[in-house]
Amino acid sequence: MSADCTFCAIVAGELPATIVREWDDTVAILPRGGCTEGHVLVIPRTHVADAGADPEVTARTMARAAELMAEHEDANIITSKGSVATQTQFHLHVHVVPRVEGDGLALPWTGQSDWDRLVAERDAALSKLSVLADRVEDAGSMMVTDYVREALEGGTARSVAEYVRAQQAAGVFDV
């Protein structure tokens, strides 16, 4: 047990956690803010920093995670090694993440992210805003603010979309 390890303290009963399954070598707990319904962390009772530190402990932990995964039609098993790989707790833990169609959970290697949709929305908002800016400038109005010009010239898609929606809601723009 490591003195400053949150997961060691949970395994020892020193910190609270919702334990969903226990084995002699591992425990499965509900994570704070799980990303899907049924998301659990499988944690070895032995302090091991990551999946590469002790292959035998990692294998047993993965076997327990596989048992839990078998209870779901679709799921991911995920673990990380090192902070660059997004490890934030340096005690081996394996995420079992049940999945359902349309759950919105994007993984970087699947192409399931909303990136394409967001880019299309941004491009559509920029196109609308450009048309509106031309109309306003043609009318000689000073309604095209520096904020809108900044959004057109590289601001975030969110700021452009929010501006267009607010102006449409206020009845200023009708596109």
Short mmCIF file of C-alpha atoms in Angstrom, two decimals, residues 101-175:
data_model
loop_
_atom_site.label_atom_id
_atom_site.label_comp_id
_atom_site.label_asym_id
_atom_site.label_seq_id
_atom_site.Cartn_x
_atom_site.Cartn_y
_atom_site.Cartn_z
CA GLU A 101 -25.76 3.33 -29.69
CA GLY A 102 -25.69 7.11 -29.65
CA ASP A 103 -24.15 7.44 -26.17
CA GLY A 104 -22.01 10.30 -27.46
CA LEU A 105 -18.78 8.97 -25.97
CA ALA A 106 -16.05 9.70 -28.47
CA LEU A 107 -12.79 7.82 -28.49
CA PRO A 108 -9.98 9.33 -30.53
CA TRP A 109 -9.30 6.32 -32.71
CA THR A 110 -12.90 5.59 -33.73
CA GLY A 111 -13.86 8.70 -35.66
CA GLN A 112 -17.05 8.82 -33.57
CA SER A 113 -16.35 12.35 -32.38
CA ASP A 114 -18.62 15.25 -33.11
CA TRP A 115 -15.74 17.02 -34.86
CA ASP A 116 -17.18 16.74 -38.38
CA ARG A 117 -20.57 17.99 -37.18
CA LEU A 118 -18.99 20.87 -35.28
CA VAL A 119 -16.89 21.89 -38.27
CA ALA A 120 -19.97 21.80 -40.52
CA GLU A 121 -21.96 23.90 -38.02
CA ARG A 122 -19.11 26.38 -37.75
CA ASP A 123 -18.80 26.64 -41.52
CA ALA A 124 -22.56 27.12 -41.90
CA ALA A 125 -22.58 29.81 -39.19
CA LEU A 126 -19.65 31.59 -40.80
CA SER A 127 -21.36 31.46 -44.17
CA LYS A 128 -24.58 32.91 -42.73
CA LEU A 129 -22.67 35.55 -40.87
CA SER A 130 -20.74 36.52 -43.97
CA VAL A 131 -23.99 36.94 -45.92
CA LEU A 132 -25.45 38.98 -43.07
CA ALA A 133 -22.35 41.14 -42.85
CA ASP A 134 -22.56 41.86 -46.57
CA ARG A 135 -26.25 42.79 -46.26
CA VAL A 136 -25.62 45.08 -43.31
CA GLU A 137 -22.61 46.73 -44.94
CA ASP A 138 -24.58 47.18 -48.18
CA ALA A 139 -27.25 48.95 -46.16
CA GLY A 140 -24.63 51.24 -44.66
CA SER A 141 -25.41 50.14 -41.12
CA MET A 142 -22.91 49.95 -38.27
CA MET A 143 -24.47 46.73 -36.87
CA VAL A 144 -21.46 44.57 -37.73
CA THR A 145 -19.52 44.90 -34.50
CA ASP A 146 -15.85 44.27 -33.89
CA TYR A 147 -16.95 41.13 -32.03
CA VAL A 148 -18.62 39.72 -35.15
CA ARG A 149 -15.67 40.67 -37.34
CA GLU A 150 -13.35 38.88 -34.89
CA ALA A 151 -15.59 35.80 -35.01
CA LEU A 152 -15.51 35.88 -38.81
CA GLU A 153 -11.74 36.19 -38.84
CA GLY A 154 -10.99 33.17 -36.68
CA GLY A 155 -13.10 33.24 -33.54
CA THR A 156 -14.51 30.02 -32.22
CA ALA A 157 -17.47 28.36 -33.90
CA ARG A 158 -19.32 28.67 -30.62
CA SER A 159 -19.00 32.45 -30.48
CA VAL A 160 -20.16 32.85 -34.07
CA ALA A 161 -23.07 30.47 -33.63
CA GLU A 162 -24.08 32.11 -30.37
CA TYR A 163 -23.98 35.55 -31.96
CA VAL A 164 -26.10 34.47 -34.92
CA ARG A 165 -28.64 32.71 -32.67
CA ALA A 166 -28.91 35.72 -30.35
CA GLN A 167 -29.40 38.09 -33.26
CA GLN A 168 -31.99 35.80 -34.85
CA ALA A 169 -33.83 35.46 -31.51
CA ALA A 170 -33.85 39.24 -31.16
CA GLY A 171 -35.33 39.56 -34.65
CA VAL A 172 -32.28 41.42 -35.95
CA PHE A 173 -31.30 38.81 -38.51
CA ASP A 174 -33.64 36.71 -40.61
CA VAL A 175 -31.59 34.14 -42.47
#
